[in-house]
PDB file of C-alpha atoms and ligand atoms in Angstrom:
ATOM      1  CA  UNK A   1     123.405 112.229  79.189  1.00  0.00           C
ATOM      2  CA  UNK A   2     120.321 113.155  80.050  1.00  0.00           C
ATOM      3  CA  UNK A   3     119.347 113.042  83.758  1.00  0.00           C
ATOM      4  CA  UNK A   4     117.236 109.946  84.800  1.00  0.00           C
ATOM      5  CA  UNK A   5     113.485 111.072  85.500  1.00  0.00           C
ATOM      6  CA  UNK A   6     111.685 108.851  87.976  1.00  0.00           C
ATOM      7  CA  UNK A   7     109.027 106.364  86.479  1.00  0.00           C
ATOM      8  CA  UNK A   8     105.817 107.346  88.815  1.00  0.00           C
ATOM      9  CA  UNK A   9     106.715 110.693  89.718  1.00  0.00           C
ATOM     10  CA  UNK A  10     108.139 112.073  86.590  1.00  0.00           C
ATOM     11  CA  UNK A  11     110.840 113.958  88.640  1.00  0.00           C
ATOM     12  CA  UNK A  12     114.924 114.230  88.249  1.00  0.00           C
ATOM     13  CA  UNK A  13     117.260 115.086  90.958  1.00  0.00           C
ATOM     14  CA  UNK A  14     117.783 118.483  88.694  1.00  0.00           C
ATOM     15  CA  UNK A  15     114.099 119.381  88.933  1.00  0.00           C
ATOM     16  CA  UNK A  16     114.268 119.436  92.508  1.00  0.00           C
ATOM     17  CA  UNK A  17     116.742 122.080  92.959  1.00  0.00           C
ATOM     18  CA  UNK A  18     118.728 120.846  95.794  1.00  0.00           C
ATOM     19  CA  UNK A  19     115.024 120.572  97.808  1.00  0.00           C
ATOM     20  CA  UNK A  20     115.504 118.031 100.639  1.00  0.00           C
ATOM     21  CA  UNK A  21     112.246 118.750 102.452  1.00  0.00           C
ATOM     22  CA  UNK A  22     108.913 117.524 100.838  1.00  0.00           C
ATOM     23  CA  UNK A  23     105.719 118.248 101.852  1.00  0.00           C
ATOM     24  CA  UNK A  24     103.221 115.235 100.677  1.00  0.00           C
ATOM     25  CA  UNK A  25      99.011 115.555 100.413  1.00  0.00           C
ATOM     26  CA  UNK A  26      97.398 112.774  99.431  1.00  0.00           C
ATOM     27  CA  UNK A  27      95.481 114.568  96.951  1.00  0.00           C
ATOM     28  CA  UNK A  28      96.842 115.959  93.613  1.00  0.00           C
ATOM     29  CA  UNK A  29      94.368 118.831  93.468  1.00  0.00           C
ATOM     30  CA  UNK A  30      95.664 119.963  97.022  1.00  0.00           C
ATOM     31  CA  UNK A  31      99.635 120.329  95.547  1.00  0.00           C
ATOM     32  CA  UNK A  32      99.162 123.716  93.684  1.00  0.00           C
ATOM     33  CA  UNK A  33      97.249 125.467  96.692  1.00  0.00           C
ATOM     34  CA  UNK A  34      99.742 124.488  99.058  1.00  0.00           C
ATOM     35  CA  UNK A  35     102.847 125.426  97.329  1.00  0.00           C
ATOM     36  CA  UNK A  36     101.301 128.668  96.495  1.00  0.00           C
ATOM     37  CA  UNK A  37     100.661 129.094 100.530  1.00  0.00           C
ATOM     38  CA  UNK A  38     104.048 128.205 100.978  1.00  0.00           C
ATOM     39  CA  UNK A  39     105.511 130.425  98.439  1.00  0.00           C
ATOM     40  CA  UNK A  40     102.359 132.922  97.066  1.00  0.00           C
ATOM     41  CA  UNK A  41     105.204 134.414  93.803  1.00  0.00           C
ATOM     42  CA  UNK A  42     107.469 131.672  93.047  1.00  0.00           C
ATOM     43  CA  UNK A  43     106.260 128.519  93.339  1.00  0.00           C
ATOM     44  CA  UNK A  44     106.321 126.290  90.232  1.00  0.00           C
ATOM     45  CA  UNK A  45     104.480 123.533  88.523  1.00  0.00           C
ATOM     46  CA  UNK A  46     107.043 120.422  88.321  1.00  0.00           C
ATOM     47  CA  UNK A  47     105.030 117.226  86.762  1.00  0.00           C
ATOM     48  CA  UNK A  48     102.023 115.264  86.939  1.00  0.00           C
ATOM     49  CA  UNK A  49     101.325 111.457  86.190  1.00  0.00           C
ATOM     50  CA  UNK A  50      98.556 109.769  87.951  1.00  0.00           C
ATOM     51  CA  UNK A  51      98.398 110.252  91.705  1.00  0.00           C
ATOM     52  CA  UNK A  52     101.426 112.073  91.602  1.00  0.00           C
ATOM     53  CA  UNK A  53     101.336 115.960  90.885  1.00  0.00           C
ATOM     54  CA  UNK A  54     104.335 118.141  92.028  1.00  0.00           C
ATOM     55  CA  UNK A  55     105.399 121.475  92.257  1.00  0.00           C
ATOM     56  CA  UNK A  56     108.603 123.355  93.939  1.00  0.00           C
ATOM     57  CA  UNK A  57     108.372 126.020  96.272  1.00  0.00           C
ATOM     58  CA  UNK A  58     110.968 128.950  98.192  1.00  0.00           C
ATOM     59  CA  UNK A  59     110.902 129.377 101.314  1.00  0.00           C
ATOM     60  CA  UNK A  60     113.756 130.755 103.809  1.00  0.00           C
ATOM     61  CA  UNK A  61     115.737 130.585 100.851  1.00  0.00           C
ATOM     62  CA  UNK A  62     115.285 127.098 100.542  1.00  0.00           C
ATOM     63  CA  UNK A  63     113.199 124.958  97.952  1.00  0.00           C
ATOM     64  CA  UNK A  64     110.744 122.632  99.037  1.00  0.00           C
ATOM     65  CA  UNK A  65     108.927 120.170  97.250  1.00  0.00           C
ATOM     66  CA  UNK A  66     105.331 119.638  97.269  1.00  0.00           C
ATOM     67  CA  UNK A  67     104.273 116.128  95.823  1.00  0.00           C
ATOM     68  CA  UNK A  68     101.166 114.612  96.158  1.00  0.00           C
ATOM     69  CA  UNK A  69     101.255 110.343  96.879  1.00  0.00           C
ATOM     70  CA  UNK A  70      97.396 109.342  96.142  1.00  0.00           C
ATOM     71  CA  UNK A  71      95.415 107.636  98.766  1.00  0.00           C
ATOM     72  CA  UNK A  72      96.761 104.663 100.830  1.00  0.00           C
ATOM     73  CA  UNK A  73     100.041 102.915 101.513  1.00  0.00           C
ATOM     74  CA  UNK A  74     101.286 101.415  97.798  1.00  0.00           C
ATOM     75  CA  UNK A  75     101.027 104.509  95.901  1.00  0.00           C
ATOM     76  CA  UNK A  76     102.744 106.195  98.696  1.00  0.00           C
ATOM     77  CA  UNK A  77     105.440 103.665  99.243  1.00  0.00           C
ATOM     78  CA  UNK A  78     106.277 104.441  95.410  1.00  0.00           C
ATOM     79  CA  UNK A  79     106.288 108.149  95.926  1.00  0.00           C
ATOM     80  CA  UNK A  80     108.841 107.574  99.154  1.00  0.00           C
ATOM     81  CA  UNK A  81     110.737 105.404  97.262  1.00  0.00           C
ATOM     82  CA  UNK A  82     111.397 107.594  94.081  1.00  0.00           C
ATOM     83  CA  UNK A  83     111.612 110.937  96.195  1.00  0.00           C
ATOM     84  CA  UNK A  84     114.293 109.510  98.721  1.00  0.00           C
ATOM     85  CA  UNK A  85     116.498 108.444  95.441  1.00  0.00           C
ATOM     86  CA  UNK A  86     116.222 111.874  94.282  1.00  0.00           C
ATOM     87  CA  UNK A  87     117.643 113.361  97.507  1.00  0.00           C
ATOM     88  CA  UNK A  88     114.659 113.861  99.765  1.00  0.00           C
ATOM     89  CA  UNK A  89     115.435 113.787 103.145  1.00  0.00           C
ATOM     90  CA  UNK A  90     112.691 114.911 105.315  1.00  0.00           C
ATOM     91  CA  UNK A  91     109.343 114.190 104.383  1.00  0.00           C
ATOM     92  CA  UNK A  92     106.227 116.158 105.849  1.00  0.00           C
ATOM     93  CA  UNK A  93     102.831 114.534 105.231  1.00  0.00           C
ATOM     94  CA  UNK A  94      99.587 116.494 105.527  1.00  0.00           C
ATOM     95  CA  UNK A  95      96.534 114.962 105.287  1.00  0.00           C
ATOM     96  CA  UNK A  96      92.931 114.722 106.503  1.00  0.00           C
ATOM     97  CA  UNK A  97      91.745 112.335 109.349  1.00  0.00           C
ATOM     98  CA  UNK A  98      88.919 110.854 111.295  1.00  0.00           C
ATOM     99  CA  UNK A  99      89.241 111.138 115.054  1.00  0.00           C
ATOM    100  CA  UNK A 100      88.033 108.803 117.552  1.00  0.00           C
ATOM    101  CA  UNK A 101      88.268 110.595 121.069  1.00  0.00           C
ATOM    102  CA  UNK A 102      85.244 112.742 122.265  1.00  0.00           C
ATOM    103  CA  UNK A 103      87.077 115.186 123.660  1.00  0.00           C
ATOM    104  CA  UNK A 104      88.768 115.878 119.982  1.00  0.00           C
ATOM    105  CA  UNK A 105      86.690 119.045 118.579  1.00  0.00           C
ATOM    106  CA  UNK A 106      86.493 119.601 115.048  1.00  0.00           C
ATOM    107  CA  UNK A 107      88.123 121.190 113.031  1.00  0.00           C
ATOM    108  CA  UNK A 108      91.475 120.495 114.937  1.00  0.00           C
ATOM    109  CA  UNK A 109      94.545 119.632 114.346  1.00  0.00           C
ATOM    110  CA  UNK A 110      96.531 115.728 115.220  1.00  0.00           C
ATOM    111  CA  UNK A 111      99.905 115.665 115.160  1.00  0.00           C
ATOM    112  CA  UNK A 112     101.178 111.763 114.794  1.00  0.00           C
ATOM    113  CA  UNK A 113     103.818 110.665 116.911  1.00  0.00           C
ATOM    114  CA  UNK A 114     103.645 106.742 115.992  1.00  0.00           C
ATOM    115  CA  UNK A 115     101.046 104.873 113.870  1.00  0.00           C
ATOM    116  CA  UNK A 116      98.965 101.463 114.047  1.00  0.00           C
ATOM    117  CA  UNK A 117     100.585  99.269 111.194  1.00  0.00           C
ATOM    118  CA  UNK A 118      97.002  98.359 109.976  1.00  0.00           C
ATOM    119  CA  UNK A 119      98.220  98.735 106.158  1.00  0.00           C
ATOM    120  CA  UNK A 120      99.907  96.424 103.932  1.00  0.00           C
ATOM    121  CA  UNK A 121     103.045  98.344 102.147  1.00  0.00           C
ATOM    122  CA  UNK A 122     104.737  98.662 105.659  1.00  0.00           C
ATOM    123  CA  UNK A 123     105.286  94.870 105.704  1.00  0.00           C
ATOM    124  CA  UNK A 124     107.192  94.673 102.458  1.00  0.00           C
ATOM    125  CA  UNK A 125     109.878  96.841 104.235  1.00  0.00           C
ATOM    126  CA  UNK A 126     109.896  95.773 107.920  1.00  0.00           C
ATOM    127  CA  UNK A 127     108.547  92.891 110.130  1.00  0.00           C
ATOM    128  CA  UNK A 128     105.339  94.200 112.139  1.00  0.00           C
ATOM    129  CA  UNK A 129     106.870  94.453 115.395  1.00  0.00           C
ATOM    130  CA  UNK A 130     109.193  97.312 114.250  1.00  0.00           C
ATOM    131  CA  UNK A 131     107.720 100.944 115.255  1.00  0.00           C
ATOM    132  CA  UNK A 132     105.634 103.393 112.592  1.00  0.00           C
ATOM    133  CA  UNK A 133     107.202 106.359 114.396  1.00  0.00           C
ATOM    134  CA  UNK A 134     107.647 110.026 113.708  1.00  0.00           C
ATOM    135  CA  UNK A 135     110.936 112.108 113.630  1.00  0.00           C
ATOM    136  CA  UNK A 136     111.485 114.137 117.245  1.00  0.00           C
ATOM    137  CA  UNK A 137     112.676 117.130 115.847  1.00  0.00           C
ATOM    138  CA  UNK A 138     110.175 117.165 112.577  1.00  0.00           C
ATOM    139  CA  UNK A 139     107.445 116.556 115.157  1.00  0.00           C
ATOM    140  CA  UNK A 140     108.689 119.244 117.649  1.00  0.00           C
ATOM    141  CA  UNK A 141     108.611 121.902 114.795  1.00  0.00           C
ATOM    142  CA  UNK A 142     104.804 120.954 114.034  1.00  0.00           C
ATOM    143  CA  UNK A 143     104.068 121.160 117.720  1.00  0.00           C
ATOM    144  CA  UNK A 144     105.687 124.920 118.109  1.00  0.00           C
ATOM    145  CA  UNK A 145     103.845 125.873 114.421  1.00  0.00           C
ATOM    146  CA  UNK A 146     100.372 124.789 115.874  1.00  0.00           C
ATOM    147  CA  UNK A 147     100.948 126.520 118.970  1.00  0.00           C
ATOM    148  CA  UNK A 148     102.308 129.485 117.146  1.00  0.00           C
ATOM    149  CA  UNK A 149      99.289 129.659 114.348  1.00  0.00           C
ATOM    150  CA  UNK A 150      97.181 129.693 117.400  1.00  0.00           C
ATOM    151  CA  UNK A 151      95.045 126.218 116.415  1.00  0.00           C
ATOM    152  CA  UNK A 152      93.749 123.446 118.507  1.00  0.00           C
ATOM    153  CA  UNK A 153      95.804 120.524 118.307  1.00  0.00           C
ATOM    154  CA  UNK A 154      96.468 116.941 119.924  1.00  0.00           C
ATOM    155  CA  UNK A 155      99.462 114.882 119.438  1.00  0.00           C
ATOM    156  CA  UNK A 156      99.730 111.167 119.847  1.00  0.00           C
ATOM    157  CA  UNK A 157      98.611 107.840 118.445  1.00  0.00           C
ATOM    158  CA  UNK A 158      97.323 107.586 114.847  1.00  0.00           C
ATOM    159  CA  UNK A 159      95.501 104.329 113.520  1.00  0.00           C
ATOM    160  CA  UNK A 160      96.884 103.717 109.788  1.00  0.00           C
ATOM    161  CA  UNK A 161      94.358 101.368 107.743  1.00  0.00           C
ATOM    162  CA  UNK A 162      94.748 100.346 104.302  1.00  0.00           C
ATOM    163  CA  UNK A 163      90.785 101.049 103.756  1.00  0.00           C
ATOM    164  CA  UNK A 164      88.802 103.676 104.651  1.00  0.00           C
ATOM    165  CA  UNK A 165      85.859 101.240 105.398  1.00  0.00           C
ATOM    166  CA  UNK A 166      86.307  98.293 106.657  1.00  0.00           C
ATOM    167  CA  UNK A 167      90.005  99.234 108.484  1.00  0.00           C
ATOM    168  CA  UNK A 168      88.211 101.864 109.859  1.00  0.00           C
ATOM    169  CA  UNK A 169      85.084  99.762 111.084  1.00  0.00           C
ATOM    170  CA  UNK A 170      82.333 101.244 108.889  1.00  0.00           C
ATOM    171  CA  UNK A 171      79.274  99.789 108.450  1.00  0.00           C
ATOM    172  CA  UNK A 172      77.865 101.905 105.731  1.00  0.00           C
ATOM    173  CA  UNK A 173      79.351 100.047 102.658  1.00  0.00           C
ATOM    174  CA  UNK A 174      77.866  97.620 100.168  1.00  0.00           C
ATOM    175  CA  UNK A 175      77.587  94.833 102.396  1.00  0.00           C
ATOM    176  CA  UNK A 176      77.033  95.987 105.620  1.00  0.00           C
ATOM    177  CA  UNK A 177      80.105  93.653 106.901  1.00  0.00           C
ATOM    178  CA  UNK A 178      83.283  94.444 108.708  1.00  0.00           C
ATOM    179  CA  UNK A 179      85.272  90.935 108.867  1.00  0.00           C
ATOM    180  CA  UNK A 180      85.675  89.802 112.190  1.00  0.00           C
ATOM    181  CA  UNK A 181      89.408  90.604 112.504  1.00  0.00           C
ATOM    182  CA  UNK A 182      88.082  94.689 112.249  1.00  0.00           C
ATOM    183  CA  UNK A 183      84.524  94.102 114.233  1.00  0.00           C
ATOM    184  CA  UNK A 184      85.107  96.459 117.771  1.00  0.00           C
ATOM    185  CA  UNK A 185      88.365  98.050 116.765  1.00  0.00           C
ATOM    186  CA  UNK A 186      87.246 101.527 116.973  1.00  0.00           C
ATOM    187  CA  UNK A 187      86.179 100.957 120.723  1.00  0.00           C
ATOM    188  CA  UNK A 188      89.346  99.015 121.246  1.00  0.00           C
ATOM    189  CA  UNK A 189      91.827 101.874 119.810  1.00  0.00           C
ATOM    190  CA  UNK A 190      89.871 104.327 121.466  1.00  0.00           C
ATOM    191  CA  UNK A 191      90.396 102.359 125.102  1.00  0.00           C
ATOM    192  CA  UNK A 192      94.417 102.380 123.904  1.00  0.00           C
ATOM    193  CA  UNK A 193      94.295 106.304 123.380  1.00  0.00           C
ATOM    194  CA  UNK A 194      94.561 106.110 119.826  1.00  0.00           C
ATOM    195  CA  UNK A 195      93.451 109.617 118.534  1.00  0.00           C
ATOM    196  CA  UNK A 196      92.416 109.107 114.869  1.00  0.00           C
ATOM    197  CA  UNK A 197      92.095 107.144 111.757  1.00  0.00           C
ATOM    198  CA  UNK A 198      94.096 108.100 108.533  1.00  0.00           C
ATOM    199  CA  UNK A 199      95.420 105.826 105.444  1.00  0.00           C
ATOM    200  CA  UNK A 200      98.997 106.640 104.931  1.00  0.00           C
ATOM    201  CA  UNK A 201     100.975 107.506 107.928  1.00  0.00           C
ATOM    202  CA  UNK A 202     102.282 103.954 108.535  1.00  0.00           C
ATOM    203  CA  UNK A 203     103.774 103.602 105.492  1.00  0.00           C
ATOM    204  CA  UNK A 204     105.308 106.878 105.682  1.00  0.00           C
ATOM    205  CA  UNK A 205     106.765 106.747 109.267  1.00  0.00           C
ATOM    206  CA  UNK A 206     108.112 102.962 109.095  1.00  0.00           C
ATOM    207  CA  UNK A 207     109.272 103.193 105.494  1.00  0.00           C
ATOM    208  CA  UNK A 208     111.517 106.531 106.140  1.00  0.00           C
ATOM    209  CA  UNK A 209     112.746 104.718 109.390  1.00  0.00           C
ATOM    210  CA  UNK A 210     114.092 101.934 106.998  1.00  0.00           C
ATOM    211  CA  UNK A 211     115.529 104.397 104.823  1.00  0.00           C
ATOM    212  CA  UNK A 212     117.388 106.205 107.938  1.00  0.00           C
ATOM    213  CA  UNK A 213     115.751 109.428 106.853  1.00  0.00           C
ATOM    214  CA  UNK A 214     112.789 111.747 108.487  1.00  0.00           C
ATOM    215  CA  UNK A 215     109.218 112.091 108.711  1.00  0.00           C
ATOM    216  CA  UNK A 216     106.732 114.102 110.077  1.00  0.00           C
ATOM    217  CA  UNK A 217     102.680 113.459 109.933  1.00  0.00           C
ATOM    218  CA  UNK A 218     100.039 116.518 110.671  1.00  0.00           C
ATOM    219  CA  UNK A 219      96.032 115.993 109.628  1.00  0.00           C
ATOM    220  CA  UNK A 220      93.137 118.045 109.844  1.00  0.00           C
ATOM    221  CA  UNK A 221      90.680 116.478 111.642  1.00  0.00           C
ATOM    222  CA  UNK A 222      87.297 116.354 109.153  1.00  0.00           C
ATOM    223  CA  UNK A 223      85.321 113.517 110.729  1.00  0.00           C
ATOM    224  CA  UNK A 224      84.400 112.585 114.389  1.00  0.00           C
ATOM    225  CA  UNK A 225      83.195 109.174 114.161  1.00  0.00           C
ATOM    226  CA  UNK A 226      82.051 109.492 118.001  1.00  0.00           C
ATOM    227  CA  UNK A 227      80.147 112.440 117.681  1.00  0.00           C
ATOM    228  CA  UNK A 228      79.013 111.283 113.676  1.00  0.00           C
ATOM    229  CA  UNK A 229      79.725 114.775 112.929  1.00  0.00           C
ATOM    230  CA  UNK A 230      81.041 116.054 109.568  1.00  0.00           C
ATOM    231  CA  UNK A 231      81.966 119.833 109.346  1.00  0.00           C
ATOM    232  CA  UNK A 232      80.408 122.346 107.179  1.00  0.00           C
ATOM    233  CA  UNK A 233      81.659 123.900 103.809  1.00  0.00           C
ATOM    234  CA  UNK A 234      83.281 126.664 105.840  1.00  0.00           C
ATOM    235  CA  UNK A 235      84.743 124.650 108.503  1.00  0.00           C
ATOM    236  CA  UNK A 236      86.317 122.275 105.651  1.00  0.00           C
ATOM    237  CA  UNK A 237      88.103 125.393 104.301  1.00  0.00           C
ATOM    238  CA  UNK A 238      88.984 126.977 107.718  1.00  0.00           C
ATOM    239  CA  UNK A 239      90.983 122.794 108.411  1.00  0.00           C
ATOM    240  CA  UNK A 240      92.422 123.260 105.306  1.00  0.00           C
ATOM    241  CA  UNK A 241      93.732 126.875 106.015  1.00  0.00           C
ATOM    242  CA  UNK A 242      94.583 125.910 109.401  1.00  0.00           C
ATOM    243  CA  UNK A 243      96.570 123.019 107.958  1.00  0.00           C
ATOM    244  CA  UNK A 244      98.432 125.172 105.329  1.00  0.00           C
ATOM    245  CA  UNK A 245      99.606 127.679 108.227  1.00  0.00           C
ATOM    246  CA  UNK A 246     100.820 125.083 110.688  1.00  0.00           C
ATOM    247  CA  UNK A 247     102.905 123.161 107.512  1.00  0.00           C
ATOM    248  CA  UNK A 248     104.589 126.307 106.698  1.00  0.00           C
ATOM    249  CA  UNK A 249     105.148 127.798 110.082  1.00  0.00           C
ATOM    250  CA  UNK A 250     106.932 123.831 110.737  1.00  0.00           C
ATOM    251  CA  UNK A 251     108.847 124.074 107.425  1.00  0.00           C
ATOM    252  CA  UNK A 252     110.456 127.840 108.748  1.00  0.00           C
ATOM    253  CA  UNK A 253     111.014 126.718 111.928  1.00  0.00           C
ATOM    254  CA  UNK A 254     113.334 123.788 110.421  1.00  0.00           C
ATOM    255  CA  UNK A 255     114.781 125.278 107.422  1.00  0.00           C
ATOM    256  CA  UNK A 256     115.566 128.153 109.778  1.00  0.00           C
ATOM    257  CA  UNK A 257     117.451 125.527 111.826  1.00  0.00           C
ATOM    258  CA  UNK A 258     119.668 123.837 109.434  1.00  0.00           C
TER     259      UNK A 258
HETATM  260  N1  URA B 301      90.379 110.138 106.029  1.00  0.00           N
HETATM  261  C1  URA B 301      90.488 108.978 106.594  1.00  0.00           C
HETATM  262  O1  URA B 301      91.262 107.769 106.672  1.00  0.00           O
HETATM  263  N2  URA B 301      89.248 108.477 107.713  1.00  0.00           N
HETATM  264  C2  URA B 301      88.608 109.580 107.905  1.00  0.00           C
HETATM  265  O2  URA B 301      87.381 109.288 108.718  1.00  0.00           O
HETATM  266  C3  URA B 301      88.504 110.938 107.163  1.00  0.00           C
HETATM  267  C4  URA B 301      89.692 111.244 106.545  1.00  0.00           C
END
């Protein structure tokens, strides 16, 4: 009988060749680059459907899946469901982020220990009191990797919002209006020592804990909401390179420890 191919990600168990680690960028356009950075000579294309593009890489004698999630919680939840049912046990999201603390410089790396759940998808899996926390071992490997690579990094709490605009209190929108629920929230998160905004970690960290599996989260800071800065093209390339270096090293640490 032919193997089941998962509905959205179009992958089957056999295609993963025993991989238990997955790297999850949001952008399908980054999957090939990341897979080839991890494994310059042997990375192979597996599938592409909607926002889900997958490549398989080798590292330290083991297989690593790189699969995009698309933007935001709903599409991320689909990827997590289908990947978990194919045997993935460790999920590393890599992404981009906007920082909200004045002492964080661009480009630097943000390693998330836990997320403020400003998403909707995670509430379909666990009540809002349930924490969105990262796995300790996966996070430790990210910190060791960032030190080893020599990039500036910060470790702490992320606000993870379903929307890029109102949920992250942006006023440069079509209406220019931010609903009351989100007015002054940037200041509030800043006072509560939240480091940054992104859009998928609340869903990732909640669902993976609910599944009894493990997740880590690392992002490259490309916007400062305090300094109103955006990096140059050159800095953006450097930020992406830093992230690839950190995730490759973190995977190596984990794969060699197992
Ligand atoms: N991603 C986000 O969600 N917010 C930012 O400001 C930058 C990247």
